[in-house]
Amino acid sequence: MTTQDHDALRELFPGDSEMSERMRAHDWASTPLGPPEHWPAGLKVPLRMMLTSRFEMWLGWGEDMAFFYNDAYRPTLGVKHPDALGRPTREVWGEIFDTLKDRFDLVLNDGQATWDKALLLLLERSGYPEETYHTFSYSPLMGDDGAVGGLMCVVSEETERVVSERRLETLGTLAAALVPARTRADVLAGALAALDANRRDFPFSTLRLFGADETQAGAADGDLAEIDWPLDPILAGESLVPTPLAGLIEAPPMGDWAVPPTEAIIVPVTKPGHAAPSGALVLARNPMRPHDPEIVGFAQLLAGQIASALATVDIQGAEVAESERLRQLFEQSPSFIAVLRGPQHRVELTNAAYLQLIAHRDVLGMAIREAVPEVEGQGFFELLDQVYATGEPFVGAGVPITIQRTPGAAPEPRFLDFVYQPIRNADGAVTGIFVEGIDVTASYEAVVALRESEAQFRTLAEAMPNHVWTATPDGSLDWFNSQVYAYSGAAQGDLDGAAWGSIVHPDDLDHAGAQWSAALASGSVYEAEFRLRRTDGVWRWHIARAVAVPAEDGKVARWIGTNTDIHDQKAAIEALADLNATLEQLVDERTAELMVAEEALRQSQKMEAVGQLTGGIAHDFNNLLAAISGSLELLSVRLAAGRLEALPRYIDSAQTAAKRAASLTQRLLAFSRRQTLDAKAINLNRLIADMEELIRRTVGPSIVMEVVGSGGLWQTLVDPNQLENALLNLCINARDAMPDGGRLTIETANKWLDDRSARERDLTPGQYVSLCVTDTGTGMTPEVTARAFDPFFTTKPLGQGTGLGLSMIYGFVRQSGGQVRIYSEVGQGTTMCLYLPRHFGDAEEVNPAGQAAPGAEPGGGGSVLVIDDEPTIRMLIVEVLEEAGYSAIECNDGPGGLKVLQSNAQVDLLITDVGLPGGMNGRQVADAGRVLRPDLKVLFITGYAENAVVGNGHLDPGMQVVTKPFDIRALGEKVREMIDR
């Protein structure tokens, strides 16, 4: 896109809002609207206006009314966002399109604007039909040809307002229906009638009262009172019992909806001052608002009103003789109560709470406007006039009033819940008004103060550099500020409850928990020092302090605590304490103690490692020796008996065990870094490319393999066969860590390690070539990672691993001057990285993995000098040579072999062990022989590598090496190859 095109799109879709960005990025050319530069001004102008408006707006354009909307409209779309952009309106709002079609036609066909106030629309914006209300207007948009090209919608969602007003109306209707109730039957009938008027929030309702004269009321849709509702939990003290309707009611009444409810809620009807419920209110939940968080509170308000009414009729049902007792109850009522008579609302009766509300003024017989003149202009007198004139009651909740509550003092603001209930005579005419209410100022102010306090606390806590946390009265931690999550790396919510102990050092957890339990029991200040694990695994000392926040009743309402990092201070204090002591004496004593302790630790570790190693070796070699000795013993028995038909099987068994023993010794040599290495200058990318097909076949099709070779990769000097084995071993381990499949990545890179990076990897600074194998498997715990290179340590099931693979790799890489590092996370995967020193030189040709070197053709004879102090090995070598047509000269030590080389005897090839008795090793004999015979060819044989002599790439031309135990045929081919070359 050119700069000119970009500027044009920003002009058409201005601003940096989400929808502006999405419209600029949308592929309009593939839609019926075509490229934006060809759009008419009638579309462009309202688009710019919509995108820069903060009011909810959308517009449709074209024959399909392609859908555009701004950021403010996104909540209305819900899950339809952002896929709704550019789609036909019929597809975006398919569930309500038929409802709105006439309005669309009126705008698009007749060019007339529409207006709707709080229209009910069942939107599927949350994955289900949802009751919503919207006030909106559709206006026509004209195209360049003067015809209507689309429409603009300005909308305001009013769901919360409509639902809240509906519920307030229900509360008022219920209150009005319950005020005149004189018996329980009146309460039941009034409650049923009031609830039946709101069949949207509650498609059906039923009420059951408890007691000796148990009565029931059912909804109009059926005899729901006969249903066996689960009321035992209510009787047991539960405040809410959600009840699925499936299996309980065959065809639940649907109320005002086209679908039946699926759940009802049951709440207790508990009269004020009573612990046991007087009844239970069953309310079907609105199927169009299944997740309404306010419905339970609303149901409990309704139950509370019914409970109050029950309490009232119970009092009113007493005998006339109890009238004085009732008057006393009236006087002692926590609600303020007054009876006003006549159109002037003269005060006829008041209780103590009412007098307390009006500063104990003597108002009996006075008109209300004279009694409390400061209330003039606040609407209360007008409400009284309205109730008296219409006979309709009024219910107010949280209504503000400014009234004088202390004699001689200025009026002060209060908040009241109250009802104005008309009093009628026998003819039904209104003769007065009953006033009843509660001063809820303290509750209102407490709620406001709590919200403000919590907001201030959260703001302050987030701004603090310390860890801040809160806990419930029982000690369960329920909130942490962002510094805690940033330090620990935990996800929000992962540390709630007792889970906070997961980041406390195990050695400190018991002490911290004991201190916390003591503080919870006494309510005293909590203080403890402990170590917390940082996200990178580092433990740092912190001091935790917490104080209890008391409630009004004196009990603990909450705990607020902080964690302060004292790691540096603690270290400084310890250092200062050391300085204050007698330094020289302490240093000398401590140095001696440390040396003794370190030596003891080294000896202990050494003995533990030796014990583990020798135990593993003994176990494996006992198995192998059993196979070899058993096969040879049976072979001897069969030979003695003349039974030759089974001999090959015993020979094969012994050879197989011997080869396994040879493999084990090679791994042990690799682990001990004493194996013989045939180092060559190689290019890792080329070696991996040669092995790639073999690795893919090995790991199988369920694992996706990726090779990422670095361009311009440096050469490294290493034994290619050992490196191939190491790479294949790592890939097999990665495969085993991904039993259900995954991704395997092999990656190479050039690494220049400075002092710090080299020190972290236990290497000398310089240039290295890295080879990393990464899997997406199960990963390793820190404990497993720490032991991964231990010999015979394995996490695989018994029989599926020797435990020498990684230790062999570690020994080989360290012997080659490099290092191995493990990076692993449980559940995420593992990366194994090999760091090998850079080699300055050209790469040598290497046979790919699995490709054998061609065998040499039989030679034409020659003389070979064989030097080995082991008679059996010397005998085997000589027999191989003689069978191949060569003559052999035998010596058992270095000086004897040198005498032969000093003689005139023909020697075409020297085969010598490296470690020889007699004061000369094999390399010294070879070097001395080459002084006398410069073209002498030498084949070293070793079972325990002497790399300082023959290894690490320091073999001269014409010298080669084989490792014991060796294959007899391979030895013959090597001899023919060297003599005939």
mmCIF file of N, CA and C in Angstrom, residues 498-575:
data_model
loop_
_atom_site.group_PDB
_atom_site.id
_atom_site.type_symbol
_atom_site.label_atom_id
_atom_site.label_comp_id
_atom_site.label_asym_id
_atom_site.label_seq_id
_atom_site.Cartn_x
_atom_site.Cartn_y
_atom_site.Cartn_z
ATOM 1 N N ALA A 498 -4.909 -21.289 50.495
ATOM 2 C CA ALA A 498 -3.657 -21.843 51.025
ATOM 3 C C ALA A 498 -2.576 -21.981 49.965
ATOM 4 N N ALA A 499 -2.911 -21.655 48.694
ATOM 5 C CA ALA A 499 -1.938 -21.826 47.610
ATOM 6 C C ALA A 499 -0.763 -20.863 47.723
ATOM 7 N N TRP A 500 -0.873 -19.815 48.565
ATOM 8 C CA TRP A 500 0.256 -18.884 48.708
ATOM 9 C C TRP A 500 1.512 -19.598 49.220
ATOM 10 N N GLY A 501 1.286 -20.721 49.934
ATOM 11 C CA GLY A 501 2.437 -21.450 50.451
ATOM 12 C C GLY A 501 3.322 -22.044 49.369
ATOM 13 N N SER A 502 2.831 -22.081 48.115
ATOM 14 C CA SER A 502 3.630 -22.663 47.036
ATOM 15 C C SER A 502 4.857 -21.837 46.711
ATOM 16 N N ILE A 503 4.888 -20.549 47.083
ATOM 17 C CA ILE A 503 6.060 -19.718 46.795
ATOM 18 C C ILE A 503 6.901 -19.467 48.045
ATOM 19 N N VAL A 504 6.530 -20.071 49.166
ATOM 20 C CA VAL A 504 7.309 -19.943 50.405
ATOM 21 C C VAL A 504 8.304 -21.090 50.470
ATOM 22 N N HIS A 505 9.521 -20.791 50.903
ATOM 23 C CA HIS A 505 10.554 -21.821 51.006
ATOM 24 C C HIS A 505 10.061 -22.935 51.940
ATOM 25 N N PRO A 506 10.228 -24.206 51.519
ATOM 26 C CA PRO A 506 9.730 -25.316 52.358
ATOM 27 C C PRO A 506 10.251 -25.283 53.790
ATOM 28 N N ASP A 507 11.495 -24.816 53.973
ATOM 29 C CA ASP A 507 12.062 -24.782 55.317
ATOM 30 C C ASP A 507 11.411 -23.706 56.184
ATOM 31 N N ASP A 508 10.772 -22.706 55.563
ATOM 32 C CA ASP A 508 10.190 -21.588 56.306
ATOM 33 C C ASP A 508 8.682 -21.703 56.443
ATOM 34 N N LEU A 509 8.053 -22.644 55.711
ATOM 35 C CA LEU A 509 6.591 -22.675 55.620
ATOM 36 C C LEU A 509 5.936 -22.980 56.960
ATOM 37 N N ASP A 510 6.466 -23.944 57.700
ATOM 38 C CA ASP A 510 5.847 -24.306 58.980
ATOM 39 C C ASP A 510 5.869 -23.125 59.943
ATOM 40 N N HIS A 511 7.010 -22.425 60.011
ATOM 41 C CA HIS A 511 7.113 -21.290 60.924
ATOM 42 C C HIS A 511 6.156 -20.173 60.529
ATOM 43 N N ALA A 512 6.113 -19.875 59.218
ATOM 44 C CA ALA A 512 5.211 -18.811 58.751
ATOM 45 C C ALA A 512 3.758 -19.175 59.032
ATOM 46 N N GLY A 513 3.396 -20.454 58.802
ATOM 47 C CA GLY A 513 2.022 -20.888 59.049
ATOM 48 C C GLY A 513 1.667 -20.834 60.525
ATOM 49 N N ALA A 514 2.602 -21.214 61.397
ATOM 50 C CA ALA A 514 2.342 -21.185 62.835
ATOM 51 C C ALA A 514 2.120 -19.751 63.319
ATOM 52 N N GLN A 515 2.942 -18.812 62.834
ATOM 53 C CA GLN A 515 2.783 -17.416 63.220
ATOM 54 C C GLN A 515 1.436 -16.875 62.751
ATOM 55 N N TRP A 516 1.051 -17.289 61.538
ATOM 56 C CA TRP A 516 -0.227 -16.816 60.975
ATOM 57 C C TRP A 516 -1.399 -17.377 61.794
ATOM 58 N N SER A 517 -1.329 -18.641 62.157
ATOM 59 C CA SER A 517 -2.389 -19.245 62.969
ATOM 60 C C SER A 517 -2.498 -18.552 64.325
ATOM 61 N N ALA A 518 -1.362 -18.209 64.916
ATOM 62 C CA ALA A 518 -1.379 -17.523 66.201
ATOM 63 C C ALA A 518 -2.021 -16.149 66.091
ATOM 64 N N ALA A 519 -1.708 -15.422 65.017
ATOM 65 C CA ALA A 519 -2.307 -14.098 64.817
ATOM 66 C C ALA A 519 -3.806 -14.209 64.585
ATOM 67 N N LEU A 520 -4.241 -15.217 63.830
ATOM 68 C CA LEU A 520 -5.676 -15.403 63.587
ATOM 69 C C LEU A 520 -6.412 -15.697 64.889
ATOM 70 N N ALA A 521 -5.781 -16.481 65.758
ATOM 71 C CA ALA A 521 -6.437 -16.859 67.007
ATOM 72 C C ALA A 521 -6.558 -15.691 67.977
ATOM 73 N N SER A 522 -5.550 -14.814 67.974
ATOM 74 C CA SER A 522 -5.534 -13.713 68.949
ATOM 75 C C SER A 522 -5.964 -12.379 68.370
ATOM 76 N N GLY A 523 -5.947 -12.247 67.062
ATOM 77 C CA GLY A 523 -6.253 -10.960 66.448
ATOM 78 C C GLY A 523 -5.111 -9.975 66.530
ATOM 79 N N SER A 524 -3.935 -10.443 66.969
ATOM 80 C CA SER A 524 -2.782 -9.555 67.111
ATOM 81 C C SER A 524 -2.078 -9.370 65.776
ATOM 82 N N VAL A 525 -1.106 -8.467 65.763
ATOM 83 C CA VAL A 525 -0.344 -8.178 64.544
ATOM 84 C C VAL A 525 0.452 -9.414 64.139
ATOM 85 N N TYR A 526 0.406 -9.740 62.851
ATOM 86 C CA TYR A 526 1.160 -10.872 62.314
ATOM 87 C C TYR A 526 2.494 -10.376 61.758
ATOM 88 N N GLU A 527 3.574 -11.066 62.139
ATOM 89 C CA GLU A 527 4.887 -10.712 61.610
ATOM 90 C C GLU A 527 5.720 -11.987 61.510
ATOM 91 N N ALA A 528 6.328 -12.191 60.341
ATOM 92 C CA ALA A 528 7.164 -13.377 60.137
ATOM 93 C C ALA A 528 8.155 -13.090 59.023
ATOM 94 N N GLU A 529 9.336 -13.722 59.146
ATOM 95 C CA GLU A 529 10.339 -13.631 58.091
ATOM 96 C C GLU A 529 10.447 -14.981 57.400
ATOM 97 N N PHE A 530 10.444 -14.945 56.064
ATOM 98 C CA PHE A 530 10.586 -16.177 55.303
ATOM 99 C C PHE A 530 11.076 -15.840 53.910
ATOM 100 N N ARG A 531 11.497 -16.884 53.196
ATOM 101 C CA ARG A 531 11.999 -16.715 51.830
ATOM 102 C C ARG A 531 10.880 -16.990 50.827
ATOM 103 N N LEU A 532 10.810 -16.116 49.808
ATOM 104 C CA LEU A 532 9.828 -16.275 48.736
ATOM 105 C C LEU A 532 10.562 -16.525 47.428
ATOM 106 N N ARG A 533 10.028 -17.463 46.640
ATOM 107 C CA ARG A 533 10.640 -17.810 45.356
ATOM 108 C C ARG A 533 10.262 -16.799 44.282
ATOM 109 N N ARG A 534 11.312 -16.215 43.695
ATOM 110 C CA ARG A 534 11.094 -15.290 42.577
ATOM 111 C C ARG A 534 10.806 -16.089 41.318
ATOM 112 N N THR A 535 10.275 -15.415 40.272
ATOM 113 C CA THR A 535 9.878 -16.119 39.045
ATOM 114 C C THR A 535 11.043 -16.829 38.373
ATOM 115 N N ASP A 536 12.299 -16.368 38.619
ATOM 116 C CA ASP A 536 13.456 -17.032 38.027
ATOM 117 C C ASP A 536 14.020 -18.126 38.945
ATOM 118 N N GLY A 537 13.285 -18.456 40.033
ATOM 119 C CA GLY A 537 13.703 -19.533 40.911
ATOM 120 C C GLY A 537 14.571 -19.096 42.082
ATOM 121 N N VAL A 538 14.955 -17.814 42.148
ATOM 122 C CA VAL A 538 15.809 -17.307 43.234
ATOM 123 C C VAL A 538 14.962 -17.089 44.488
ATOM 124 N N TRP A 539 15.484 -17.523 45.658
ATOM 125 C CA TRP A 539 14.797 -17.313 46.936
ATOM 126 C C TRP A 539 15.327 -16.031 47.576
ATOM 127 N N ARG A 540 14.440 -15.141 48.002
ATOM 128 C CA ARG A 540 14.830 -13.892 48.661
ATOM 129 C C ARG A 540 14.044 -13.753 49.965
ATOM 130 N N TRP A 541 14.744 -13.227 50.975
ATOM 131 C CA TRP A 541 14.122 -13.056 52.286
ATOM 132 C C TRP A 541 13.133 -11.892 52.252
ATOM 133 N N HIS A 542 11.991 -12.081 52.892
ATOM 134 C CA HIS A 542 10.973 -11.042 53.043
ATOM 135 C C HIS A 542 10.492 -11.043 54.488
ATOM 136 N N ILE A 543 10.016 -9.892 54.926
ATOM 137 C CA ILE A 543 9.320 -9.814 56.207
ATOM 138 C C ILE A 543 7.865 -9.499 55.914
ATOM 139 N N ALA A 544 6.964 -10.319 56.439
ATOM 140 C CA ALA A 544 5.529 -10.143 56.227
ATOM 141 C C ALA A 544 4.913 -9.567 57.493
ATOM 142 N N ARG A 545 4.076 -8.552 57.306
ATOM 143 C CA ARG A 545 3.335 -7.969 58.428
ATOM 144 C C ARG A 545 1.881 -7.833 58.007
ATOM 145 N N ALA A 546 0.972 -8.117 58.941
ATOM 146 C CA ALA A 546 -0.450 -7.990 58.649
ATOM 147 C C ALA A 546 -1.171 -7.518 59.897
ATOM 148 N N VAL A 547 -2.194 -6.697 59.709
ATOM 149 C CA VAL A 547 -3.011 -6.203 60.817
ATOM 150 C C VAL A 547 -4.460 -6.534 60.534
ATOM 151 N N ALA A 548 -5.227 -6.720 61.610
ATOM 152 C CA ALA A 548 -6.649 -7.015 61.483
ATOM 153 C C ALA A 548 -7.436 -5.727 61.377
ATOM 154 N N VAL A 549 -8.404 -5.697 60.469
ATOM 155 C CA VAL A 549 -9.315 -4.563 60.339
ATOM 156 C C VAL A 549 -10.586 -4.929 61.086
ATOM 157 N N PRO A 550 -10.919 -4.200 62.187
ATOM 158 C CA PRO A 550 -12.075 -4.605 62.998
ATOM 159 C C PRO A 550 -13.394 -4.173 62.361
ATOM 160 N N ALA A 551 -14.429 -4.992 62.579
ATOM 161 C CA ALA A 551 -15.787 -4.631 62.176
ATOM 162 C C ALA A 551 -16.447 -3.852 63.307
ATOM 163 N N GLU A 552 -17.683 -3.405 63.071
ATOM 164 C CA GLU A 552 -18.381 -2.614 64.076
ATOM 165 C C GLU A 552 -18.619 -3.408 65.363
ATOM 166 N N ASP A 553 -18.781 -4.722 65.232
ATOM 167 C CA ASP A 553 -19.024 -5.532 66.415
ATOM 168 C C ASP A 553 -17.735 -5.921 67.135
ATOM 169 N N GLY A 554 -16.608 -5.405 66.678
ATOM 170 C CA GLY A 554 -15.332 -5.691 67.319
ATOM 171 C C GLY A 554 -14.609 -6.898 66.778
ATOM 172 N N LYS A 555 -15.298 -7.693 65.971
ATOM 173 C CA LYS A 555 -14.649 -8.862 65.391
ATOM 174 C C LYS A 555 -13.804 -8.439 64.185
ATOM 175 N N VAL A 556 -12.970 -9.381 63.732
ATOM 176 C CA VAL A 556 -12.105 -9.092 62.579
ATOM 177 C C VAL A 556 -12.933 -9.114 61.302
ATOM 178 N N ALA A 557 -12.863 -8.023 60.549
ATOM 179 C CA ALA A 557 -13.564 -7.958 59.265
ATOM 180 C C ALA A 557 -12.676 -8.413 58.121
ATOM 181 N N ARG A 558 -11.408 -8.042 58.169
ATOM 182 C CA ARG A 558 -10.449 -8.424 57.126
ATOM 183 C C ARG A 558 -9.052 -8.353 57.703
ATOM 184 N N TRP A 559 -8.107 -8.895 56.983
ATOM 185 C CA TRP A 559 -6.677 -8.748 57.271
ATOM 186 C C TRP A 559 -6.021 -8.054 56.085
ATOM 187 N N ILE A 560 -5.144 -7.108 56.368
ATOM 188 C CA ILE A 560 -4.369 -6.437 55.324
ATOM 189 C C ILE A 560 -2.895 -6.648 55.648
ATOM 190 N N GLY A 561 -2.154 -7.155 54.670
ATOM 191 C CA GLY A 561 -0.751 -7.479 54.915
ATOM 192 C C GLY A 561 0.171 -7.012 53.807
ATOM 193 N N THR A 562 1.460 -6.949 54.121
ATOM 194 C CA THR A 562 2.490 -6.593 53.144
ATOM 195 C C THR A 562 3.667 -7.540 53.288
ATOM 196 N N ASN A 563 4.394 -7.730 52.192
ATOM 197 C CA ASN A 563 5.671 -8.444 52.195
ATOM 198 C C ASN A 563 6.752 -7.467 51.749
ATOM 199 N N THR A 564 7.782 -7.286 52.536
ATOM 200 C CA THR A 564 8.865 -6.367 52.207
ATOM 201 C C THR A 564 10.154 -7.148 52.011
ATOM 202 N N ASP A 565 10.847 -6.887 50.907
ATOM 203 C CA ASP A 565 12.104 -7.576 50.596
ATOM 204 C C ASP A 565 13.189 -7.089 51.543
ATOM 205 N N ILE A 566 13.718 -7.996 52.377
ATOM 206 C CA ILE A 566 14.784 -7.632 53.319
ATOM 207 C C ILE A 566 16.036 -8.451 53.041
ATOM 208 N N HIS A 567 16.102 -9.003 51.822
ATOM 209 C CA HIS A 567 17.233 -9.894 51.517
ATOM 210 C C HIS A 567 18.560 -9.145 51.634
ATOM 211 N N ASP A 568 18.630 -7.953 51.016
ATOM 212 C CA ASP A 568 19.891 -7.196 51.054
ATOM 213 C C ASP A 568 20.209 -6.732 52.478
ATOM 214 N N GLN A 569 19.161 -6.277 53.207
ATOM 215 C CA GLN A 569 19.403 -5.845 54.579
ATOM 216 C C GLN A 569 19.897 -7.003 55.441
ATOM 217 N N LYS A 570 19.276 -8.177 55.223
ATOM 218 C CA LYS A 570 19.679 -9.345 56.006
ATOM 219 C C LYS A 570 21.125 -9.717 55.730
ATOM 220 N N ALA A 571 21.505 -9.651 54.443
ATOM 221 C CA ALA A 571 22.890 -9.959 54.085
ATOM 222 C C ALA A 571 23.843 -8.923 54.691
ATOM 223 N N ALA A 572 23.415 -7.645 54.659
ATOM 224 C CA ALA A 572 24.262 -6.583 55.215
ATOM 225 C C ALA A 572 24.432 -6.751 56.724
ATOM 226 N N ILE A 573 23.337 -7.131 57.403
ATOM 227 C CA ILE A 573 23.406 -7.322 58.852
ATOM 228 C C ILE A 573 24.344 -8.470 59.198
ATOM 229 N N GLU A 574 24.225 -9.546 58.430
ATOM 230 C CA GLU A 574 25.113 -10.684 58.682
ATOM 231 C C GLU A 574 26.565 -10.314 58.425
ATOM 232 N N ALA A 575 26.785 -9.535 57.353
ATOM 233 C CA ALA A 575 28.154 -9.119 57.057
ATOM 234 C C ALA A 575 28.688 -8.214 58.155
#
